[in-house]
mmCIF file of C-alpha atoms in Angstrom:
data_model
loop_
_atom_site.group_PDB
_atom_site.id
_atom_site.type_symbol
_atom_site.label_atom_id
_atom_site.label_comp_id
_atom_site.label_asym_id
_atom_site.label_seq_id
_atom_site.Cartn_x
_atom_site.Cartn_y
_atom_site.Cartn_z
ATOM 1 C CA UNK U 24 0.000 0.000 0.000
ATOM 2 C CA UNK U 25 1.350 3.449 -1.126
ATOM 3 C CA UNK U 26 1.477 6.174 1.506
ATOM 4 C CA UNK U 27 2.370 9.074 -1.313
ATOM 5 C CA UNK U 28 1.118 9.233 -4.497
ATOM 6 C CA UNK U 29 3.667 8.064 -7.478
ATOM 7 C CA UNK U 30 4.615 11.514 -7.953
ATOM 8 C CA UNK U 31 4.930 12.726 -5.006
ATOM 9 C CA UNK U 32 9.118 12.904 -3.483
ATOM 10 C CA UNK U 33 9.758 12.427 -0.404
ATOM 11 C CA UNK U 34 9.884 15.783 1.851
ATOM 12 C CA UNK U 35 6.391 14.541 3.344
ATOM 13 C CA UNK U 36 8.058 12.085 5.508
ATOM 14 C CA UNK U 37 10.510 14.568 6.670
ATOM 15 C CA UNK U 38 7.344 17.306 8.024
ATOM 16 C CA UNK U 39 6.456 14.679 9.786
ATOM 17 C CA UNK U 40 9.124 15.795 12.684
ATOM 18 C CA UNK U 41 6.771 18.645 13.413
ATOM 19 C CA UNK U 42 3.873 15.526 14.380
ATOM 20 C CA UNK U 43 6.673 13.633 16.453
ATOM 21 C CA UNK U 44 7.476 17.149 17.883
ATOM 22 C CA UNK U 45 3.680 17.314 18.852
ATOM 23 C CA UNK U 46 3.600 13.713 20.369
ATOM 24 C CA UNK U 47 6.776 14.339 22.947
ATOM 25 C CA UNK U 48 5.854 17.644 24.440
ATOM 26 C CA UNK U 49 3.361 16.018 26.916
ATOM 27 C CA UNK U 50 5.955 13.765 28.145
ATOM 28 C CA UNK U 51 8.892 16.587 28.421
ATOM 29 C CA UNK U 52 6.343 19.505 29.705
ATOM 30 C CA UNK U 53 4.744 18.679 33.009
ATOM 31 C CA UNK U 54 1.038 16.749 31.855
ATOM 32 C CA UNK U 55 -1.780 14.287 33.029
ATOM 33 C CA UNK U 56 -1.921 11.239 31.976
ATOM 34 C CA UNK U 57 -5.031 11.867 30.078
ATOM 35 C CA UNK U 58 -3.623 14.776 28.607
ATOM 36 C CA UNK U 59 -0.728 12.349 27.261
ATOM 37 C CA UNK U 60 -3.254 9.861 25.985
ATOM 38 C CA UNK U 61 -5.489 13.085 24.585
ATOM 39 C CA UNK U 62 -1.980 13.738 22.581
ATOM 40 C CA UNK U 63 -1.239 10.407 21.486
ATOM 41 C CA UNK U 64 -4.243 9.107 20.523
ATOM 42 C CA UNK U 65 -4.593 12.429 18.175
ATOM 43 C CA UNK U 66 -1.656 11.308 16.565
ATOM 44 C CA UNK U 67 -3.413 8.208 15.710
ATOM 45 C CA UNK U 68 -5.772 10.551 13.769
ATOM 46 C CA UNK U 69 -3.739 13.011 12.241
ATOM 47 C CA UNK U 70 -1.432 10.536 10.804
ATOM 48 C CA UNK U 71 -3.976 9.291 7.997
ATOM 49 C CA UNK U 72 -5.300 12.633 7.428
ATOM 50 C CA UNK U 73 -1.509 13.916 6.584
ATOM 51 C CA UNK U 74 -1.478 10.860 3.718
ATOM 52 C CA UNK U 75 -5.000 11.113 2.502
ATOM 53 C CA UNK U 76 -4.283 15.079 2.197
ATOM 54 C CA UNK U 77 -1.747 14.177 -0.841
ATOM 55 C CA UNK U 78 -4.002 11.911 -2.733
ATOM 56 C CA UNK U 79 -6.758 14.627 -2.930
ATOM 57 C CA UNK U 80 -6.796 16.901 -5.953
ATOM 58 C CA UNK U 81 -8.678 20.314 -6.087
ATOM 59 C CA UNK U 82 -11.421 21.726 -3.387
ATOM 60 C CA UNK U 83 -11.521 17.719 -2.316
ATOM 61 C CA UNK U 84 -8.599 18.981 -0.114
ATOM 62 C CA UNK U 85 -10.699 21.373 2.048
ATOM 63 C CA UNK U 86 -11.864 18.432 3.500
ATOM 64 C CA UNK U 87 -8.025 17.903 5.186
ATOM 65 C CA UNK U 88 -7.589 21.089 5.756
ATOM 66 C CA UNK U 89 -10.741 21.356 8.265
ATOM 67 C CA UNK U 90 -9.659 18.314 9.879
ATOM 68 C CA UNK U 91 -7.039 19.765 10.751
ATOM 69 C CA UNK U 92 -8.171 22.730 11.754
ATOM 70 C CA UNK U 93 -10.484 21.601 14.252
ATOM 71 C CA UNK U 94 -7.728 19.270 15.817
ATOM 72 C CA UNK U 95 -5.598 22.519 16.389
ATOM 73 C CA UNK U 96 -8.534 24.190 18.192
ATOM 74 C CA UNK U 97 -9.368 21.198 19.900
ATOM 75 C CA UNK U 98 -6.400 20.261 21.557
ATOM 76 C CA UNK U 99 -4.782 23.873 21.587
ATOM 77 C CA UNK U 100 -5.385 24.251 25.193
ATOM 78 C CA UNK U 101 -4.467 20.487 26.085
ATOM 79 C CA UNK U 102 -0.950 20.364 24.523
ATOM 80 C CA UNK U 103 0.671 23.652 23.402
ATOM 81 C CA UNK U 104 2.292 21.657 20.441
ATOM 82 C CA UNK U 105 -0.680 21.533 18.810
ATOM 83 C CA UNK U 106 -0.392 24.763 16.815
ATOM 84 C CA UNK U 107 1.481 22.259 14.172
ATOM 85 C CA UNK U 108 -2.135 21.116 13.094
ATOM 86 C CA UNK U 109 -3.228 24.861 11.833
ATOM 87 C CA UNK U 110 0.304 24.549 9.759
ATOM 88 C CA UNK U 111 -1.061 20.943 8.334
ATOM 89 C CA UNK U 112 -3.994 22.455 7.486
ATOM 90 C CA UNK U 113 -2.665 25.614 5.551
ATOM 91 C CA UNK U 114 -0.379 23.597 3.748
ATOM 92 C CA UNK U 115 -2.587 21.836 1.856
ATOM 93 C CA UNK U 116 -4.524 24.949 0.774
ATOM 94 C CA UNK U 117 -2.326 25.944 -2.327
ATOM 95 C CA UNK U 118 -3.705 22.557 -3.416
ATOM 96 C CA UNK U 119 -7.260 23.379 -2.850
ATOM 97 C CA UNK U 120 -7.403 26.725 -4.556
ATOM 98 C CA UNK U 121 -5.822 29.634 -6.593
ATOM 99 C CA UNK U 122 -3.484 31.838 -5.300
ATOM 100 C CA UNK U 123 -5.876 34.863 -4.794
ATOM 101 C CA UNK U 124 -8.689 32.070 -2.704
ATOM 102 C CA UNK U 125 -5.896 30.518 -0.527
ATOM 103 C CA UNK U 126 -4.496 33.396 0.676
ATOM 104 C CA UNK U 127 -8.279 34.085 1.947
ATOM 105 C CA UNK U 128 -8.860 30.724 3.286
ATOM 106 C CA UNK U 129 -5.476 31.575 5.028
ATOM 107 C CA UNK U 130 -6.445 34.757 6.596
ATOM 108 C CA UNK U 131 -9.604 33.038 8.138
ATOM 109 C CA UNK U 132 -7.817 30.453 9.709
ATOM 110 C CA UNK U 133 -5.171 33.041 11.035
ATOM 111 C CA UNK U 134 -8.305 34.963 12.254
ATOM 112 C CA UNK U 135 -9.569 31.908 13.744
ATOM 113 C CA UNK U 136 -6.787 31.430 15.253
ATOM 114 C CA UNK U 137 -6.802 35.110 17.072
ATOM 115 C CA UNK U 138 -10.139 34.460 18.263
ATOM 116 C CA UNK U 139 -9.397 31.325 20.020
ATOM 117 C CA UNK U 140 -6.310 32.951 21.482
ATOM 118 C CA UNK U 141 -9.024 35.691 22.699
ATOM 119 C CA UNK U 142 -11.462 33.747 23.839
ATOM 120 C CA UNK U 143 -9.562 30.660 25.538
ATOM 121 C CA UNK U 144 -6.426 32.004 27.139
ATOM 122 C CA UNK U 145 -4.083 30.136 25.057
ATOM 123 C CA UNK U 146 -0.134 31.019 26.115
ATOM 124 C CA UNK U 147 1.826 32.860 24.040
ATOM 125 C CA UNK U 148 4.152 29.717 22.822
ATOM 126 C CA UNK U 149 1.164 28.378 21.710
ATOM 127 C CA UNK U 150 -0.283 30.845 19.438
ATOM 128 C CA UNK U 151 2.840 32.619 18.643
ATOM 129 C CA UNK U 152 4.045 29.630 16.605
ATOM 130 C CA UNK U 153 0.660 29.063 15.302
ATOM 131 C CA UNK U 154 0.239 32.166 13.643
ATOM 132 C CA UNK U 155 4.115 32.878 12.962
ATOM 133 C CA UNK U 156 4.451 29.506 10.899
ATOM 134 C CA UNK U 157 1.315 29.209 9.627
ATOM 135 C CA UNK U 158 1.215 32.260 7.981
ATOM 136 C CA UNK U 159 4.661 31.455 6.500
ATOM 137 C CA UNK U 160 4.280 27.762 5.822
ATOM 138 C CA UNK U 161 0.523 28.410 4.444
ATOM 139 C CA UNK U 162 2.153 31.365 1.902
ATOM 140 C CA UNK U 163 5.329 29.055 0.778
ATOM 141 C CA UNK U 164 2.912 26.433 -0.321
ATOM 142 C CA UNK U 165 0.063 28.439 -1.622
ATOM 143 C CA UNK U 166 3.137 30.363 -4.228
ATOM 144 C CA UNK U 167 4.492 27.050 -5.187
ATOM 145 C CA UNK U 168 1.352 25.525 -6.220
ATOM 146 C CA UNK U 169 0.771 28.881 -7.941
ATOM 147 C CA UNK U 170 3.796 28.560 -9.419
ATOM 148 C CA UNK U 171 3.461 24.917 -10.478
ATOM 149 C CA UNK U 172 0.275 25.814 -12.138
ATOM 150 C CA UNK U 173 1.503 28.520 -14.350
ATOM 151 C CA UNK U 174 4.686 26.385 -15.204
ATOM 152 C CA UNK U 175 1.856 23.358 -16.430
ATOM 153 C CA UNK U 176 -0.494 26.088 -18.415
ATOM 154 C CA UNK U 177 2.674 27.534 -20.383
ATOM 155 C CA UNK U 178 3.658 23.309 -21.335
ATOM 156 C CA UNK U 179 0.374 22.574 -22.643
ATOM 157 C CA UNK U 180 0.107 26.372 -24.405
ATOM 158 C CA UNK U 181 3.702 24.826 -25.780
ATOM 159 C CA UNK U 182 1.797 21.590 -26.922
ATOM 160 C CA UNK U 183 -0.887 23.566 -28.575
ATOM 161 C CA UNK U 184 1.396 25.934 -30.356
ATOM 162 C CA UNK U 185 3.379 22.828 -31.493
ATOM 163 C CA UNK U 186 0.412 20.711 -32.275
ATOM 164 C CA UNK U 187 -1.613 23.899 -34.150
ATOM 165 C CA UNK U 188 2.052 24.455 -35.944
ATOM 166 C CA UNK U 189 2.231 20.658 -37.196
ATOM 167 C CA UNK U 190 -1.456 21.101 -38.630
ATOM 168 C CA UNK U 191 -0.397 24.258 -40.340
ATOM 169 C CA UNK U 192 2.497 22.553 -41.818
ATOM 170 C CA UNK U 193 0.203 19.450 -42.999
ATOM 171 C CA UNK U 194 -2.088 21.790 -44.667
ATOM 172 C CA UNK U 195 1.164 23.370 -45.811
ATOM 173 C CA UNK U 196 1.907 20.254 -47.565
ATOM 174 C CA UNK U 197 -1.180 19.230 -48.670
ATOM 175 C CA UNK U 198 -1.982 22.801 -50.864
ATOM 176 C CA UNK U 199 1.533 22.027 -52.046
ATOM 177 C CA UNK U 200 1.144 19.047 -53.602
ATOM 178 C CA UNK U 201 -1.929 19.566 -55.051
ATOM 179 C CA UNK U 202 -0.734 22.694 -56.796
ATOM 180 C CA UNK U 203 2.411 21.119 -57.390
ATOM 181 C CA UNK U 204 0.635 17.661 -59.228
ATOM 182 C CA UNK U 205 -2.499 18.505 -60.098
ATOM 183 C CA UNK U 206 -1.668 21.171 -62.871
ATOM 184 C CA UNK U 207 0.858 18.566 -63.789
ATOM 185 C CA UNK U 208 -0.741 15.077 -64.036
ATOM 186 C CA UNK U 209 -3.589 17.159 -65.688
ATOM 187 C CA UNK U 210 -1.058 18.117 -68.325
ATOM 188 C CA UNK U 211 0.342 14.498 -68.877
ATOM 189 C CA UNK U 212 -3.097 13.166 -68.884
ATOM 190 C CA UNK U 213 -4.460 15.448 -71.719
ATOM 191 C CA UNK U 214 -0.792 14.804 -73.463
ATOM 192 C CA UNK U 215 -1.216 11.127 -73.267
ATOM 193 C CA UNK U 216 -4.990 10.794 -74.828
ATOM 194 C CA UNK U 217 -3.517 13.139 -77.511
ATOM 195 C CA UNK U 218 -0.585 10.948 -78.376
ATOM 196 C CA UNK U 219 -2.863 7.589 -77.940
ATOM 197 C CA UNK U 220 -5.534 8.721 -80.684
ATOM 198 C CA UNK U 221 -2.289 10.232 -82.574
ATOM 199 C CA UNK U 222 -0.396 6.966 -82.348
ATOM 200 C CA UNK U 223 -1.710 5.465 -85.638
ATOM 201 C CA UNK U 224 -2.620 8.447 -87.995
ATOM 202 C CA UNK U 225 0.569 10.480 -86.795
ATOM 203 C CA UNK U 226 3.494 8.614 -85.109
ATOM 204 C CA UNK U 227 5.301 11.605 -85.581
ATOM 205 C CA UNK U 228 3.570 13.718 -83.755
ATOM 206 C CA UNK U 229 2.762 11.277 -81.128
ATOM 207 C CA UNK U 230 6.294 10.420 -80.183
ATOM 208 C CA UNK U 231 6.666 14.523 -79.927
ATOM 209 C CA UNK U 232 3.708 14.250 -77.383
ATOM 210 C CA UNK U 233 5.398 11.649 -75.497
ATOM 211 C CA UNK U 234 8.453 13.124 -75.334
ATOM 212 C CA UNK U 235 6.661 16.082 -73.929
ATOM 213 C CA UNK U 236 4.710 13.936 -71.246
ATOM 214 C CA UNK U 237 8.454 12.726 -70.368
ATOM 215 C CA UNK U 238 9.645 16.254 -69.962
ATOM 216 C CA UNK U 239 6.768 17.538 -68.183
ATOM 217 C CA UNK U 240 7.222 14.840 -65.657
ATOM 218 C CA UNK U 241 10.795 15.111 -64.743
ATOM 219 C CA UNK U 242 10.086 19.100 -64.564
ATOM 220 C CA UNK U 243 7.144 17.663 -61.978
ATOM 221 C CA UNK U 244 10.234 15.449 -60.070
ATOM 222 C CA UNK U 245 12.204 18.660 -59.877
ATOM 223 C CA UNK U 246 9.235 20.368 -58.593
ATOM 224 C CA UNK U 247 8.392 18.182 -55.738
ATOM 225 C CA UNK U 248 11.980 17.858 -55.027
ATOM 226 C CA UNK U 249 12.320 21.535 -54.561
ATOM 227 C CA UNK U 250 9.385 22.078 -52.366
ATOM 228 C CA UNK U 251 10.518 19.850 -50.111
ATOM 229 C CA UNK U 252 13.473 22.251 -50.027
ATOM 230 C CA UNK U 253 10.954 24.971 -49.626
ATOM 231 C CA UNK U 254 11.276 26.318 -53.181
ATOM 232 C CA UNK U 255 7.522 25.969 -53.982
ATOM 233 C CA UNK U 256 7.455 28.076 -57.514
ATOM 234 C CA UNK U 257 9.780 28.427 -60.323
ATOM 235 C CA UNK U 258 8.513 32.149 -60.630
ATOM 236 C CA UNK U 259 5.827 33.737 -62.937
ATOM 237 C CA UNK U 260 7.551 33.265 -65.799
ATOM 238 C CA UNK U 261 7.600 29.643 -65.695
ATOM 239 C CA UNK U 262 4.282 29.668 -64.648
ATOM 240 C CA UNK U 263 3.113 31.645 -67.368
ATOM 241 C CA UNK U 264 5.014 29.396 -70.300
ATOM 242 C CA UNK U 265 3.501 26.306 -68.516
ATOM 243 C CA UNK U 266 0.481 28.116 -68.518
ATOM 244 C CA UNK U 267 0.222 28.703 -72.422
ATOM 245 C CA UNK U 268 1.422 25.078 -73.136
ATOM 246 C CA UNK U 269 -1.029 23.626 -71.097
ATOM 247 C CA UNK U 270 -4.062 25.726 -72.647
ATOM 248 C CA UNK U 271 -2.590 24.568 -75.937
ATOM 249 C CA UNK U 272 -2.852 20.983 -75.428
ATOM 250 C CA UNK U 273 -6.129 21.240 -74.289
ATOM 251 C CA UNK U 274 -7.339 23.548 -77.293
ATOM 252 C CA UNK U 275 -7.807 27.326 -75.303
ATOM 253 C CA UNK U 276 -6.283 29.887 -76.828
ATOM 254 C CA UNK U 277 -4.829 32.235 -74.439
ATOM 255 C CA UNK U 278 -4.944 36.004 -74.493
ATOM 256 C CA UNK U 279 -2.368 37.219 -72.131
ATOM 257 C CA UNK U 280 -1.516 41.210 -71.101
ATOM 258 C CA UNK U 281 1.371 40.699 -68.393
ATOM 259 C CA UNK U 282 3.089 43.834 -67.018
ATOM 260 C CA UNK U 283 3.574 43.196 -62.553
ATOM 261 C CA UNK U 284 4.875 45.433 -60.514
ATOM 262 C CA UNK U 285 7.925 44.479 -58.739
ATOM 263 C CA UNK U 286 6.897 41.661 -56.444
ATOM 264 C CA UNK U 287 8.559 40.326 -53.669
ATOM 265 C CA UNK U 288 9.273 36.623 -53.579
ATOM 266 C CA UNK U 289 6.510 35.129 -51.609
ATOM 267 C CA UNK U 290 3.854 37.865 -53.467
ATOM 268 C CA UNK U 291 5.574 36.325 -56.771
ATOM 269 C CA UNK U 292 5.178 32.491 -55.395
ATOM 270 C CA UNK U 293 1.575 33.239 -54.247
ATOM 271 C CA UNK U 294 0.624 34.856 -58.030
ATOM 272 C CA UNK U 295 2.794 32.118 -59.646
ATOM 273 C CA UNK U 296 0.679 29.424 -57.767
ATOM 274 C CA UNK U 297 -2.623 30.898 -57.980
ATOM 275 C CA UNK U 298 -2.375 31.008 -61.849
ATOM 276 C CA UNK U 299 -1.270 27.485 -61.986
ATOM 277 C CA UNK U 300 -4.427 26.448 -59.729
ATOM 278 C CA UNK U 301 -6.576 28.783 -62.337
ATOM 279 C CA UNK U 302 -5.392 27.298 -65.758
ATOM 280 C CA UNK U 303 -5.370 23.897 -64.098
ATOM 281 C CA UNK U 304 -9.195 24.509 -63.679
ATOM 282 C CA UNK U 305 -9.746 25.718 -66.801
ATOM 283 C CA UNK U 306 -8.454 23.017 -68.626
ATOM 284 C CA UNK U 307 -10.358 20.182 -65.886
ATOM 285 C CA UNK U 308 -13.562 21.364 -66.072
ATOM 286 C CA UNK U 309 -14.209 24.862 -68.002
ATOM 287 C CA UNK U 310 -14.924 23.170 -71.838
ATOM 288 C CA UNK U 311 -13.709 26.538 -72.449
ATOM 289 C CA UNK U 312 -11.925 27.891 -75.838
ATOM 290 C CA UNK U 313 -10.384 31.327 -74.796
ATOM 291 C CA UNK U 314 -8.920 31.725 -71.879
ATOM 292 C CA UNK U 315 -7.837 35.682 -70.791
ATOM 293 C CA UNK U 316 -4.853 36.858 -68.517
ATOM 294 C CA UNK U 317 -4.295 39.871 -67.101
ATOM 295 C CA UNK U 318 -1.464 41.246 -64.300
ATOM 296 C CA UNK U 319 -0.848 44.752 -63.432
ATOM 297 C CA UNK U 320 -0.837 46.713 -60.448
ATOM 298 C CA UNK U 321 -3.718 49.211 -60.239
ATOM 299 C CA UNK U 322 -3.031 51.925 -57.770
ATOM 300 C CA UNK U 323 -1.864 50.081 -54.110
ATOM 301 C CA UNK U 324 -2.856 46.584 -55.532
ATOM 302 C CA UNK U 325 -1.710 43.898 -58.061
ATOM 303 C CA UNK U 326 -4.092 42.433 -59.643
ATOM 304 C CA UNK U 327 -4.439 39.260 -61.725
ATOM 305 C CA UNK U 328 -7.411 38.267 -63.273
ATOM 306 C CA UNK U 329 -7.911 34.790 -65.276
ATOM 307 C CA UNK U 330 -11.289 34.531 -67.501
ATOM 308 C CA UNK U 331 -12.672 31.722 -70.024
ATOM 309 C CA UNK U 332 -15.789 31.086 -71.824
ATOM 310 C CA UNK U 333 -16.528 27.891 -70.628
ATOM 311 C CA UNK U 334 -19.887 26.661 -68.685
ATOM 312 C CA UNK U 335 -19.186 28.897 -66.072
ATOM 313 C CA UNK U 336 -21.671 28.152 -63.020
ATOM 314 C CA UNK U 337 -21.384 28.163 -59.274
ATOM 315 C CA UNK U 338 -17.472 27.633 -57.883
ATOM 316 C CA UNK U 339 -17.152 25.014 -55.391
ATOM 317 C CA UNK U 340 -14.050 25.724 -53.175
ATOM 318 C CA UNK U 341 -11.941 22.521 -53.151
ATOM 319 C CA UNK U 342 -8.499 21.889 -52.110
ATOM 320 C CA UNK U 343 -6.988 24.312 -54.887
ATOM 321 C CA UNK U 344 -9.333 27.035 -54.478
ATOM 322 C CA UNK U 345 -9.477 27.269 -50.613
ATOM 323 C CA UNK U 346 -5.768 26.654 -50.573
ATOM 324 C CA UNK U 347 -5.208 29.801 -53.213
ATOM 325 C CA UNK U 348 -7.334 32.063 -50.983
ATOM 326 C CA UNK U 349 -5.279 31.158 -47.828
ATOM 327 C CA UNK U 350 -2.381 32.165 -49.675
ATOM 328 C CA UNK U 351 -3.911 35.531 -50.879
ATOM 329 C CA UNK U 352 -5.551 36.208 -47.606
ATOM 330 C CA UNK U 353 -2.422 35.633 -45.934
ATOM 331 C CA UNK U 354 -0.643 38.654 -47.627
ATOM 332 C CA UNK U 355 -3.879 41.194 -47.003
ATOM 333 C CA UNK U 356 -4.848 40.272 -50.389
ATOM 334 C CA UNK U 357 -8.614 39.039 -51.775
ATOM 335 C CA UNK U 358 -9.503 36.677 -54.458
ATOM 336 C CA UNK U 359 -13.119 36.965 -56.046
ATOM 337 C CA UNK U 360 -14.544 34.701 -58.227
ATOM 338 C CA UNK U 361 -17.810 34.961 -60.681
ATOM 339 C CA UNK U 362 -19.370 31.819 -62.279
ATOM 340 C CA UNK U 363 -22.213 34.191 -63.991
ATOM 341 C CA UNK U 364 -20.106 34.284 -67.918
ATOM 342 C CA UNK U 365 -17.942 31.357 -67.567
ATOM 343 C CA UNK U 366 -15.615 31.757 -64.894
ATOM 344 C CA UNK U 367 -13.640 34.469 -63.645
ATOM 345 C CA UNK U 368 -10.986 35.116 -61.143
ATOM 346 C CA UNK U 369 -9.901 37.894 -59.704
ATOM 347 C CA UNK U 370 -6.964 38.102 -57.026
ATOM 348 C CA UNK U 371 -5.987 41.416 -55.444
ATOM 349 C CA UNK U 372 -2.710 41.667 -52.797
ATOM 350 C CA UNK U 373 -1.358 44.789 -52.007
ATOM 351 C CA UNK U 374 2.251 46.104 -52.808
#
């Protein structure tokens, strides 16, 4: 049977000295011998009460700290000693409540204490050390629960910073390979039903398309392999040649009118990524033939704006979408989108 709980150490057995301190005054200080039994037999009590004290948790502690109490009061006027019971007590009320409570809970018993002094006589080695060291003993405790409490709330605020950090960093991950492979394996896709219903009445141009689909996915290696480095774009112009091939293959003609402002580069990766997301679209679902590009700042902003005449209709935010708009909203930017004339983007950050 455990006396302590499992994390407890082992300084409760050594305040025990102040009970064995109790227990021998009657027997050193002139006493009855039912004052002597009074004294030991208390012992008998307090002794559990001390143990069960560390195995409660929150206001379940009061409970102790009563006990206590009344023992002091009790036997205050049978065996001086017993001012050690009103130090029991306080101990355990840093425990029991917050700082600001226990320090009230300790004034009452210190008050309680004055008015037993008062009203029953008690000699000034008796109440002395009973308000001396319980006031002392009764603060010591009460700050290093406090401080034991703050310590635990800044660990788990650690945990949740580190935990809310590794979720960012997932969905980090997760917009990055979808902007990263889906505009991609779109591309190959469309490049390898061309060069399968090419194969027999043009093996020429075929092979060119499969050469292409081999290109485009070693550029898509490179691409993975440098985000994991943390280089998620290869800039706008990159993205704008990809861009125009892709539109090709799928049969939009682009109209492009490209003129940015000088952008820094995360304002170029988030541009750079956002069109990729757009033309990726476009070519997925739009059934669109023309396909319109515009960037240029206008006034504090730059603006980019990608427009086709496809089927248009209500946008449904998936990955790529909501992931673009947590980019742009990140930088104090906005994206709009209309679905009324086939679909149109519009993304705004400031410079």
């Amino acid at each position: 049977m455990r006396l302590l709980p499992k994390d407890q150490d082992w300084t409760p057995y050594g305040y025990l000295i102040y009970l064995l301190y109790y227990a021998s005054v009657p027997f050193i200080v002139p006493a009855t011998a039912w004052e002597r039994a009074i004294s030991t037999g208390s012992v008998a009590i307090a002794l559990p009460l001390y143990f069960w004290g560390y195995w409660l948790r929150g206001r379940r502690a009061l409970w102790v700290v009563g006990a206590f109490v009344v023992l002091g009061s009790a036997l205050g006027h049978i065996n001086p000693a017993a001012s050690v019971f009103f130090v029991y007590g306080a101990s355990y009320l840093g425990k029991a409540f917050e700082a600001l409570t226990a320090y009230k809970y300790l004034g009452g018993i210190l008050v309680l204490i004055g008015v037993e002094t008062w009203l029953l006589q008690w000699q000034a080695f008796m109440w002395i050390p009973a308000v001396v060291f319980t006031a002392l003993i009764g603060s010591v405790v009460i700050q290093q629960h406090h401080s034991k409490r703050l310590t635990e709330k800044l660990l788990r605020a650690q945990e949740e910073t580190e935990r809310m950090a590794k979720m960012a960093e997932r969905e980090r991950i997760a917009r990055d390979l979808h902007d990263l492979l889906g505009h991609t394996l779109s591309v190959i896709i469309l490049k390898s039903e061309l060069a399968s219903r090419l194969a027999e009445k043009d093996p020429g141009r075929a092979a060119l398309e499969i050469r292409d689909v081999e290109r485009i996915s070693r550029e898509a290696l490179s691409q993975v392999r440098s985000a994991v480095r943390g280089y998620r774009s290869a800039g706008l112009a990159s993205e704008l040649r990809e861009a125009q091939q892709a539109l090709e293959t799928a049969g939009v003609h682009l109209e492009a009118s490209v003129s940015p402002p000088e952008l820094s580069p995360l304002q170029e990766s988030v541009f750079a990524l956002s069109l990729r997301e757009a033309v990726t679209n476009v070519v997925r679902h739009a059934q669109a033939t023309v396909c319109r590009l515009s960037l240029q700042q206008n006034g504090a902003f730059c603006e980019m704006e990608i427009a086709d005449n496809g089927r248009g209709g209500a946008l449904v935010e998936g990955n790529g979408l909501s992931g673009m708009r947590q980019r742009v909203e990140a930088l104090g930017g906005a994206l709009e989108s209309d679905g009324s004339r086939g679909t149109r983007l519009r993304i705004r950050v400031p410079v």
